Amino acid sequence: MPDTRDFHMTPAQFRNYGKQVVDWIADYYERVESLPVLSKVRPGEVRQALPHEPPRSGEDFSQLLGDIDRLILPGVTHWQSPKFHAFFPANASGPAILGDLLSSALGVQGMLWATSPACTELETHVLDWLVGMLGLPGKFLSSSAGGGVIHDTASSATLCAMLTARERATQFAANRQGPGGNLAAYTSTQAHSSVEKAAMIAGIGLDNLRLIETDGNYAMNAEALAAAVEQDVREGRLPFFVMGTVGTTSSNAMDPLPEIAEICRRHGLWFHVDAAMSGTAALCPEFRRFQQGVELADSYCFNPHKWMFTNFDCDCFFVADRAALIKTLSILPEYLKNQATESGAVFDYRDWQIPLGRRFRSLKLWFVIRHYGVEGLQYHVRQHVAMAQSFADWVRRDGRFEVVAPAPLNLVCFRFRGSDDDNQKLMDRLNQSGDLYLTHTKLSGCIVLRFCVGQTNTEMRHVEFAWQRIQEEASRLQAETK
Ligand code: PLP
């Protein structure tokens, strides 16, 4: 007798369980603000609760969903809680989740135009929309010599920018011969660590990545950049790449893009702009002043998965010269050859990124943009900025605290006027309470608390509550140290 058993989930079962999952998600969003924001589990606790062996026979779906509540949720830090003020946000929204679900359902692998034309063409189209929505230069449009592509993260985008810059500077010899040892790259001491990783992976070497000093506002000192480049030239090295940041991770500092661009132009360097979180602010014309100079950049990236209501992962990477990017990353094994590619009339996005395979990420972005409309996105970004600015005002008015860096958008760096230990204690107690979650950084050698407003559902009452809790814990700390 042939074995005719079937273990698959039927469409009818899927319909039933799928509805349960969607209900679970809606319930989760309704109750997430009542859950402790930072997970309280100890290392190993989640694994300990899991069965040692996988199940021999399939289990009932209701058990799976029950285990999400029982085993998984206690080990989740609730990034989607409106009381999440840590790091930079990784926000999500209904339309993004549904778009992502459809992407999972279609299960498309869009490495080539031919492997699913809609996957490529929707991506091109939505990224062209974003050029207009963010006031980015026309050279990033697909109708010019450039174009945009969705990457998983800003780290990947920066790596691809650096690789392309490396190839351009070596007349595409480094890919064949290795990068040699005399290339030099530049960014500020405040740039995200992903540029260091890029320098490691691209074979540039950390010793050849110059971390340029910053000014009193933690923005790159352009004169120091010029001096470093000139010194390298004098010493026979080959400067090739500069990364400027719109909104640094530590303090949301804005590098002087026009000055940096001028140095790049003078020395023929590739200029990459990392606007991972703060790029979203450019949806609002009044915040575009921070990216002034981006029209002079060779490449640019920002993460809708940080602040633009699009669940992780989604980084938009734009280049002015797509031919250089494609020449850097293109490999064409026999099995991928096809007529569409050979016609030259299509984009094959596998040539614009590190991996071969790619998900249909533009669906969630498309859903977000269509659900909110430009107006809706602008409204919520403005709300976030206004709430953060109110928070900064309250901090300034309480003599026990100080705001320690400019707060141009939705991040406030502040300090309890006490020791580093006091600040650490204050933060630890707040986070352990589960009432909110904020993180720290070091600025000018001191521990500083960072309060970011960017979670999709954060309202003024959450920010007021956070400030009340911060004040309460500060009073308690003061009473203890008296
Ligand atoms: N650049 C900046 C300014 C960031 O703040 C971050 C992360 O917070 C990154 C890059 C890295 O982002 P990703 O996780 O997308 O690589």
Coordinates of C-alpha atoms and ligand atoms in Angstrom, one line a residue:
M1 CA 0.0 0.0 0.0
P2 CA 1.4 3.4 -0.9
D3 CA 1.8 5.8 2.0
T4 CA -0.8 8.5 1.4
R5 CA -0.7 10.3 4.6
D6 CA -0.6 14.1 4.4
F7 CA 0.8 16.3 7.2
H8 CA 0.2 19.6 5.6
M9 CA -2.1 22.3 7.0
T10 CA -5.1 22.5 4.7
P11 CA -6.5 25.8 3.4
A12 CA -9.5 25.3 5.7
Q13 CA -7.2 24.8 8.8
F14 CA -5.1 27.8 7.7
R15 CA -8.2 30.0 7.4
N16 CA -9.3 29.0 10.9
Y17 CA -5.9 29.2 12.6
G18 CA -5.0 32.3 10.6
K19 CA -8.0 34.1 12.1
Q20 CA -6.9 33.0 15.5
V21 CA -3.5 34.4 14.9
V22 CA -4.8 37.8 13.6
D23 CA -7.1 38.0 16.7
W24 CA -4.1 37.2 18.9
I25 CA -2.1 40.0 17.3
A26 CA -4.9 42.5 17.7
D27 CA -5.3 41.5 21.3
Y28 CA -1.6 41.8 21.8
Y29 CA -1.6 45.4 20.5
E30 CA -4.5 46.2 22.8
R31 CA -2.7 45.0 25.9
V32 CA 1.0 45.5 25.1
E33 CA 1.2 48.7 27.2
S34 CA 0.2 46.8 30.3
L35 CA 3.1 44.3 29.9
P36 CA 6.5 45.0 31.4
V37 CA 8.5 46.6 28.6
L38 CA 11.8 45.0 29.3
S39 CA 11.7 41.2 29.6
K40 CA 12.5 40.0 33.1
V41 CA 13.7 36.5 32.3
R42 CA 17.2 35.4 33.4
P43 CA 19.7 34.0 30.9
G44 CA 18.7 30.4 29.9
E45 CA 15.2 30.7 31.3
V46 CA 13.4 30.6 28.0
R47 CA 15.3 27.5 26.8
Q48 CA 14.8 25.7 30.1
A49 CA 11.0 25.9 29.6
L50 CA 11.2 24.4 26.1
P51 CA 11.0 20.6 25.6
H52 CA 14.5 19.0 25.2
E53 CA 13.4 17.1 22.1
P54 CA 11.4 18.1 19.1
P55 CA 7.9 16.5 18.9
R56 CA 7.7 13.1 17.1
S57 CA 4.1 13.7 16.1
G58 CA 2.6 17.0 15.0
E59 CA 0.9 19.0 17.7
D60 CA -2.4 20.8 17.8
F61 CA -2.2 24.4 16.6
S62 CA -4.0 25.7 19.8
Q63 CA -1.1 24.4 21.8
L64 CA 1.3 26.4 19.6
L65 CA -0.5 29.6 20.1
G66 CA -0.9 28.9 23.8
D67 CA 2.8 28.5 24.1
I68 CA 3.4 31.9 22.6
D69 CA 1.7 33.3 25.7
R70 CA 3.2 30.8 28.1
L71 CA 6.8 30.4 26.9
I72 CA 7.6 33.2 24.5
L73 CA 5.9 36.4 25.7
P74 CA 7.7 36.4 29.1
G75 CA 11.0 36.5 27.2
V76 CA 10.0 39.3 24.8
T77 CA 11.1 42.8 25.3
H78 CA 8.1 44.8 23.9
W79 CA 9.5 46.9 21.2
Q80 CA 5.9 47.6 20.1
S81 CA 5.0 49.0 23.6
P82 CA 4.2 52.7 23.5
K83 CA 6.4 52.9 26.6
F84 CA 9.5 51.8 24.6
H85 CA 11.9 54.7 24.5
A86 CA 15.2 52.8 24.2
F87 CA 17.8 52.7 21.4
F88 CA 16.1 53.9 18.2
P89 CA 12.7 52.4 17.6
A90 CA 12.0 49.4 15.4
N91 CA 8.3 50.3 15.0
A92 CA 5.6 48.4 13.2
S93 CA 2.0 49.0 12.2
G94 CA -1.1 47.1 11.1
P95 CA -0.6 47.7 7.3
A96 CA 3.1 46.7 7.5
I97 CA 2.3 43.5 9.4
L98 CA -0.4 42.6 6.9
G99 CA 1.8 43.4 3.9
D100 CA 4.5 41.2 5.4
L101 CA 2.0 38.4 5.9
L102 CA 1.1 38.6 2.2
S103 CA 4.8 38.6 1.4
S104 CA 5.2 35.4 3.4
A105 CA 2.1 33.9 1.7
L106 CA 3.4 34.6 -1.8
G107 CA 6.7 33.2 -0.7
V108 CA 8.4 34.9 -3.6
Q109 CA 12.2 34.8 -4.0
G110 CA 12.9 37.9 -6.0
M111 CA 16.5 37.6 -6.8
L112 CA 15.9 38.3 -10.5
W113 CA 13.3 40.3 -12.3
A114 CA 12.3 37.1 -14.0
T115 CA 11.8 35.2 -10.7
S116 CA 8.8 37.5 -10.0
P117 CA 8.5 40.7 -12.0
A118 CA 6.1 42.3 -9.5
C119 CA 8.7 41.9 -6.7
T120 CA 11.2 44.0 -8.6
E121 CA 8.9 46.5 -10.2
L122 CA 6.9 47.4 -7.0
E123 CA 10.2 47.9 -5.2
T124 CA 11.5 50.2 -7.9
H125 CA 8.3 52.1 -7.9
V126 CA 8.0 52.5 -4.1
L127 CA 11.6 53.6 -3.8
D128 CA 11.0 56.2 -6.6
W129 CA 8.0 57.4 -4.5
L130 CA 10.3 57.8 -1.5
V131 CA 12.7 60.0 -3.4
G132 CA 9.9 62.5 -3.8
M133 CA 8.4 61.9 -0.4
L134 CA 11.7 62.6 1.4
G135 CA 12.9 65.4 -0.9
L136 CA 15.9 63.3 -2.1
P137 CA 17.8 64.3 -5.2
G138 CA 16.5 63.2 -8.6
K139 CA 19.7 61.3 -9.3
F140 CA 18.4 58.6 -6.9
L141 CA 15.4 57.9 -9.2
S142 CA 15.4 54.8 -11.3
S143 CA 14.7 57.0 -14.3
S144 CA 18.2 58.6 -13.8
A145 CA 21.5 56.8 -13.7
G146 CA 20.8 55.8 -10.1
G147 CA 18.1 54.1 -8.2
G148 CA 17.0 52.6 -4.9
V149 CA 16.9 49.1 -3.5
I150 CA 15.6 47.5 -0.3
H151 CA 18.2 46.0 1.9
D152 CA 17.8 44.2 5.2
T153 CA 19.6 46.7 7.3
A154 CA 21.6 49.9 7.1
S155 CA 24.7 47.8 7.9
S156 CA 24.3 46.0 4.6
A157 CA 23.7 49.3 2.7
T158 CA 26.8 50.9 4.2
L159 CA 28.9 47.8 3.4
C160 CA 27.6 47.9 -0.3
A161 CA 28.4 51.6 -0.5
M162 CA 31.9 51.0 0.8
L163 CA 32.5 48.1 -1.5
T164 CA 31.4 50.1 -4.5
A165 CA 33.5 53.0 -3.4
R166 CA 36.5 50.6 -3.1
E167 CA 35.9 49.3 -6.6
R168 CA 35.5 52.8 -8.1
A169 CA 38.7 53.9 -6.4
T170 CA 40.7 50.9 -7.6
Q171 CA 39.2 50.8 -11.2
F172 CA 37.4 47.6 -10.1
A173 CA 40.7 45.8 -9.4
A174 CA 40.1 45.1 -5.7
N175 CA 37.4 42.6 -6.4
R176 CA 39.9 40.5 -8.4
Q177 CA 43.1 41.1 -6.6
G178 CA 42.0 42.0 -3.1
P179 CA 42.0 45.5 -1.7
G180 CA 45.7 46.0 -1.0
G181 CA 46.7 47.9 2.1
N182 CA 46.6 51.6 1.3
L183 CA 42.9 52.5 1.1
A184 CA 41.6 54.9 3.7
A185 CA 38.0 55.6 4.8
Y186 CA 36.6 58.2 7.0
T187 CA 33.7 58.8 9.4
S188 CA 33.1 60.5 12.7
T189 CA 33.8 59.1 16.2
Q190 CA 30.0 59.2 16.6
A191 CA 29.1 57.2 13.5
H192 CA 27.3 53.8 13.9
S193 CA 29.6 50.9 14.5
S194 CA 28.3 49.2 11.3
V195 CA 30.8 51.3 9.4
E196 CA 33.6 49.6 11.4
K197 CA 32.1 46.3 10.5
A198 CA 32.0 47.3 6.8
A199 CA 35.7 48.3 6.9
M200 CA 36.5 44.9 8.4
I201 CA 34.4 42.9 5.9
A202 CA 35.5 45.0 2.9
G203 CA 39.1 44.3 3.7
I204 CA 39.9 47.9 4.4
G205 CA 41.0 47.2 7.9
L206 CA 40.0 49.1 11.0
D207 CA 43.4 50.7 11.1
N208 CA 42.5 52.4 7.9
L209 CA 39.2 53.7 9.0
R210 CA 39.7 57.2 10.4
L211 CA 37.3 58.2 13.1
I212 CA 37.2 62.0 12.8
E213 CA 36.7 64.1 15.9
T214 CA 33.4 65.9 16.4
D215 CA 32.5 69.4 17.5
G216 CA 30.7 70.5 20.7
N217 CA 27.4 69.1 19.2
Y218 CA 28.9 65.7 18.4
A219 CA 28.8 66.4 14.6
M220 CA 31.8 65.7 12.4
N221 CA 34.4 68.4 12.4
A222 CA 34.8 69.0 8.6
E223 CA 38.2 70.7 9.0
A224 CA 39.5 67.7 10.8
L225 CA 38.2 65.5 8.0
A226 CA 40.0 67.6 5.4
A227 CA 43.2 67.5 7.4
A228 CA 43.0 63.7 7.8
V229 CA 42.4 63.2 4.1
E230 CA 45.3 65.5 3.2
Q231 CA 47.6 63.7 5.5
D232 CA 46.8 60.4 4.0
V233 CA 47.3 61.7 0.5
R234 CA 50.7 63.1 1.6
E235 CA 51.6 59.7 3.0
G236 CA 50.8 57.9 -0.2
R237 CA 47.5 56.3 0.9
L238 CA 44.4 56.3 -1.3
P239 CA 41.4 58.0 0.5
F240 CA 38.2 56.6 -1.1
F241 CA 35.1 56.8 1.2
V242 CA 33.5 59.1 3.7
M243 CA 30.3 58.4 5.6
G244 CA 28.3 61.2 7.1
T245 CA 25.4 60.7 9.5
V246 CA 22.0 62.4 9.6
G247 CA 21.1 61.6 13.2
T248 CA 23.9 59.7 15.0
T249 CA 22.9 56.8 17.3
S250 CA 24.2 58.2 20.5
S251 CA 22.9 61.7 20.4
N252 CA 21.1 62.3 17.0
A253 CA 23.9 64.6 15.9
M254 CA 23.7 66.0 12.3
D255 CA 27.0 65.9 10.4
P256 CA 27.6 69.0 8.1
L257 CA 26.9 67.3 4.8
P258 CA 27.6 70.2 2.5
E259 CA 31.1 70.7 4.0
I260 CA 31.8 67.0 3.9
A261 CA 30.6 66.7 0.3
E262 CA 32.9 69.5 -0.7
I263 CA 35.9 67.6 0.7
C264 CA 34.7 64.5 -1.1
R265 CA 34.4 66.4 -4.4
R266 CA 37.8 67.9 -4.0
H267 CA 39.5 64.5 -3.5
G268 CA 37.2 62.3 -5.6
L269 CA 35.9 60.4 -2.6
W270 CA 32.6 58.4 -2.4
F271 CA 30.2 60.1 -0.1
H272 CA 27.7 57.9 1.7
V273 CA 25.0 59.3 4.0
D274 CA 23.6 57.2 6.8
A275 CA 20.2 58.5 7.9
A276 CA 19.1 55.2 9.5
M277 CA 16.5 56.6 11.8
S278 CA 16.3 60.4 11.2
G279 CA 15.9 60.0 7.4
T280 CA 12.2 59.5 8.1
A281 CA 11.9 63.0 9.5
A282 CA 12.4 64.3 5.9
L283 CA 8.8 63.3 5.2
C284 CA 8.1 66.7 6.7
P285 CA 9.6 69.6 4.7
E286 CA 10.4 71.5 7.8
F287 CA 12.9 68.8 8.9
R288 CA 14.7 68.5 5.5
R289 CA 17.3 71.1 6.6
F290 CA 19.1 68.2 8.4
Q291 CA 19.8 66.4 5.2
Q292 CA 20.8 69.5 3.3
G293 CA 23.8 68.4 1.2
V294 CA 22.4 64.9 0.4
E295 CA 22.1 66.1 -3.2
L296 CA 25.9 65.9 -3.3
A297 CA 26.0 62.3 -1.9
D298 CA 26.9 59.2 -4.0
S299 CA 24.7 57.0 -1.8
Y300 CA 22.2 57.3 1.0
C301 CA 20.2 55.0 3.3
F302 CA 17.5 55.2 5.8
N303 CA 15.4 52.5 7.6
P304 CA 11.7 52.6 7.4
H305 CA 12.0 49.8 9.9
K306 CA 13.1 52.2 12.5
W307 CA 10.7 55.1 12.5
M308 CA 8.4 54.7 9.4
F309 CA 6.0 52.2 10.8
T310 CA 7.4 49.4 8.7
N311 CA 8.3 46.3 10.6
F312 CA 11.8 45.0 10.6
D313 CA 13.6 44.5 8.2
C314 CA 13.5 47.3 5.6
D315 CA 16.4 49.6 4.8
C316 CA 16.1 51.8 1.6
F317 CA 19.5 52.3 -0.1
F318 CA 19.8 54.8 -2.9
V319 CA 22.8 55.3 -5.3
A320 CA 23.5 57.9 -7.9
D321 CA 25.4 55.6 -10.1
R322 CA 23.8 52.2 -10.2
A323 CA 26.2 50.9 -12.8
A324 CA 29.1 51.1 -10.3
L325 CA 27.1 49.2 -7.7
I326 CA 26.0 46.5 -10.1
K327 CA 29.5 46.1 -11.5
T328 CA 30.8 45.7 -8.0
L329 CA 28.3 43.1 -6.9
S330 CA 27.3 41.3 -10.1
I331 CA 28.0 37.6 -10.6
L332 CA 26.2 35.7 -13.2
P333 CA 26.4 31.9 -13.0
E334 CA 25.0 29.9 -15.9
Y335 CA 21.8 28.8 -14.0
L336 CA 20.7 32.4 -13.5
K337 CA 21.0 33.5 -17.1
N338 CA 17.7 34.4 -18.7
Q339 CA 16.3 36.5 -21.6
A340 CA 15.1 39.4 -19.4
T341 CA 18.5 39.9 -17.9
E342 CA 20.2 39.7 -21.3
S343 CA 17.8 42.2 -22.7
G344 CA 19.1 44.8 -20.3
A345 CA 15.6 46.2 -19.8
V346 CA 15.1 45.0 -16.2
F347 CA 16.7 45.4 -12.8
D348 CA 18.0 42.2 -11.2
Y349 CA 18.2 43.3 -7.6
R350 CA 20.5 40.4 -6.6
D351 CA 23.2 42.6 -8.2
W352 CA 22.4 45.4 -5.8
Q353 CA 23.0 43.6 -2.5
I354 CA 25.1 40.9 -0.8
P355 CA 22.8 37.8 -0.7
L356 CA 21.4 36.3 -3.8
G357 CA 17.9 35.7 -2.5
R358 CA 15.5 38.4 -1.4
R359 CA 12.0 38.7 0.1
F360 CA 9.1 40.7 -1.3
R361 CA 9.8 43.5 1.3
S362 CA 8.3 46.3 -0.8
L363 CA 4.8 45.0 -0.1
K364 CA 4.8 46.1 3.5
L365 CA 6.3 49.4 2.6
W366 CA 3.7 49.9 -0.1
F367 CA 0.9 49.1 2.3
V368 CA 2.3 51.5 4.9
I369 CA 2.5 54.4 2.4
R370 CA -1.0 53.7 1.0
H371 CA -2.6 53.2 4.4
Y372 CA -1.2 56.3 6.0
G373 CA -0.8 58.5 2.9
V374 CA 2.0 61.0 3.0
E375 CA -0.2 63.2 5.2
G376 CA -0.7 60.5 7.8
L377 CA 3.0 59.7 8.0
Q378 CA 3.9 63.4 8.3
Y379 CA 1.3 63.8 11.1
H380 CA 2.7 61.0 13.2
V381 CA 6.3 62.0 12.7
R382 CA 5.5 65.6 13.8
Q383 CA 3.6 64.2 16.8
H384 CA 6.7 62.2 17.9
V385 CA 9.0 65.2 17.5
A386 CA 6.6 67.4 19.4
M387 CA 6.4 64.9 22.3
A388 CA 10.1 64.6 22.5
Q389 CA 10.5 68.4 22.5
S390 CA 8.0 68.6 25.4
F391 CA 10.0 66.0 27.2
A392 CA 13.2 68.0 26.7
D393 CA 11.5 71.2 28.0
W394 CA 10.4 69.3 31.2
V395 CA 13.9 68.1 31.7
R396 CA 15.3 71.6 31.3
R397 CA 12.9 73.0 33.8
D398 CA 13.8 70.5 36.6
G399 CA 17.1 71.7 38.1
R400 CA 18.1 68.1 39.0
F401 CA 18.5 67.2 35.4
E402 CA 20.3 68.6 32.3
V403 CA 19.8 68.1 28.6
V404 CA 23.3 67.4 27.4
A405 CA 23.1 67.5 23.6
P406 CA 21.0 69.3 21.0
A407 CA 17.7 67.5 20.6
P408 CA 16.8 68.3 17.0
L409 CA 14.1 65.7 16.5
N410 CA 12.8 62.8 18.6
L411 CA 15.8 61.8 20.8
V412 CA 16.6 63.6 24.1
C413 CA 19.9 63.0 25.8
F414 CA 19.8 64.0 29.4
R415 CA 21.5 63.4 32.7
F416 CA 20.6 63.4 36.3
R417 CA 23.1 65.9 37.9
G418 CA 25.0 63.3 39.9
S419 CA 27.6 60.6 39.3
D420 CA 27.7 58.1 36.5
D421 CA 26.7 55.5 39.1
D422 CA 23.6 57.5 40.0
N423 CA 22.6 57.7 36.4
Q424 CA 23.1 54.0 35.9
K425 CA 21.1 53.3 39.0
L426 CA 18.3 55.5 37.9
M427 CA 18.1 53.9 34.5
D428 CA 18.3 50.3 35.9
R429 CA 15.6 50.9 38.4
L430 CA 13.3 52.4 35.8
N431 CA 13.9 49.6 33.4
Q432 CA 13.5 46.9 36.0
S433 CA 10.2 48.4 37.0
G434 CA 8.8 47.4 33.6
D435 CA 7.1 50.8 33.4
L436 CA 9.3 52.1 30.5
Y437 CA 12.5 51.3 28.8
L438 CA 15.3 53.7 28.0
T439 CA 18.9 53.2 27.3
H440 CA 22.2 55.0 27.8
T441 CA 25.2 56.2 25.9
K442 CA 28.5 57.9 26.8
L443 CA 29.0 61.5 25.7
S444 CA 32.2 63.4 26.6
G445 CA 33.1 60.5 28.8
C446 CA 29.9 60.6 30.9
I447 CA 26.9 58.3 31.1
V448 CA 23.9 59.9 29.5
L449 CA 20.3 58.7 29.4
R450 CA 18.6 58.6 26.0
F451 CA 14.9 59.0 25.7
C452 CA 13.5 58.4 22.2
V453 CA 9.9 58.9 21.0
G454 CA 9.3 56.8 17.9
Q455 CA 7.1 53.9 18.8
T456 CA 4.0 53.8 16.6
N457 CA 1.5 54.1 19.4
T458 CA 3.2 56.4 21.8
E459 CA 0.9 59.2 22.9
M460 CA 1.5 62.2 25.1
R461 CA 0.2 60.3 28.2
H462 CA 2.9 57.8 27.8
V463 CA 5.6 60.5 27.7
E464 CA 4.1 62.2 30.7
F465 CA 4.0 59.0 32.6
A466 CA 7.6 58.3 31.7
W467 CA 8.7 61.7 33.0
Q468 CA 6.7 61.2 36.1
R469 CA 8.4 57.9 36.8
I470 CA 11.8 59.4 36.0
Q471 CA 11.2 62.1 38.5
E472 CA 9.9 59.7 41.2
E473 CA 13.0 57.5 40.9
A474 CA 15.2 60.5 41.0
S475 CA 13.6 61.7 44.2
R476 CA 14.0 58.2 45.7
L477 CA 17.7 58.2 44.7
Q478 CA 18.2 61.6 46.2
A479 CA 16.6 60.6 49.5
E480 CA 18.8 57.5 49.7
T481 CA 22.0 59.5 49.2
K482 CA 21.2 62.2 51.8
Ligands
PLP1 N1 23.1 53.8 11.5 C1 22.6 54.4 12.5 C2 22.7 55.9 12.6 C3 21.9 53.7 13.5 O1 21.4 54.3 14.5 C4 21.8 52.2 13.3 C5 21.2 51.4 14.3 O2 20.6 51.9 15.3 C6 22.4 51.7 12.2 C7 23.1 52.5 11.3 C8 22.4 50.2 12.0 O3 21.1 49.8 11.7 P1 20.8 48.4 11.1 O4 20.4 47.6 12.2 O5 19.7 48.6 10.1 O6 22.0 47.8 10.5

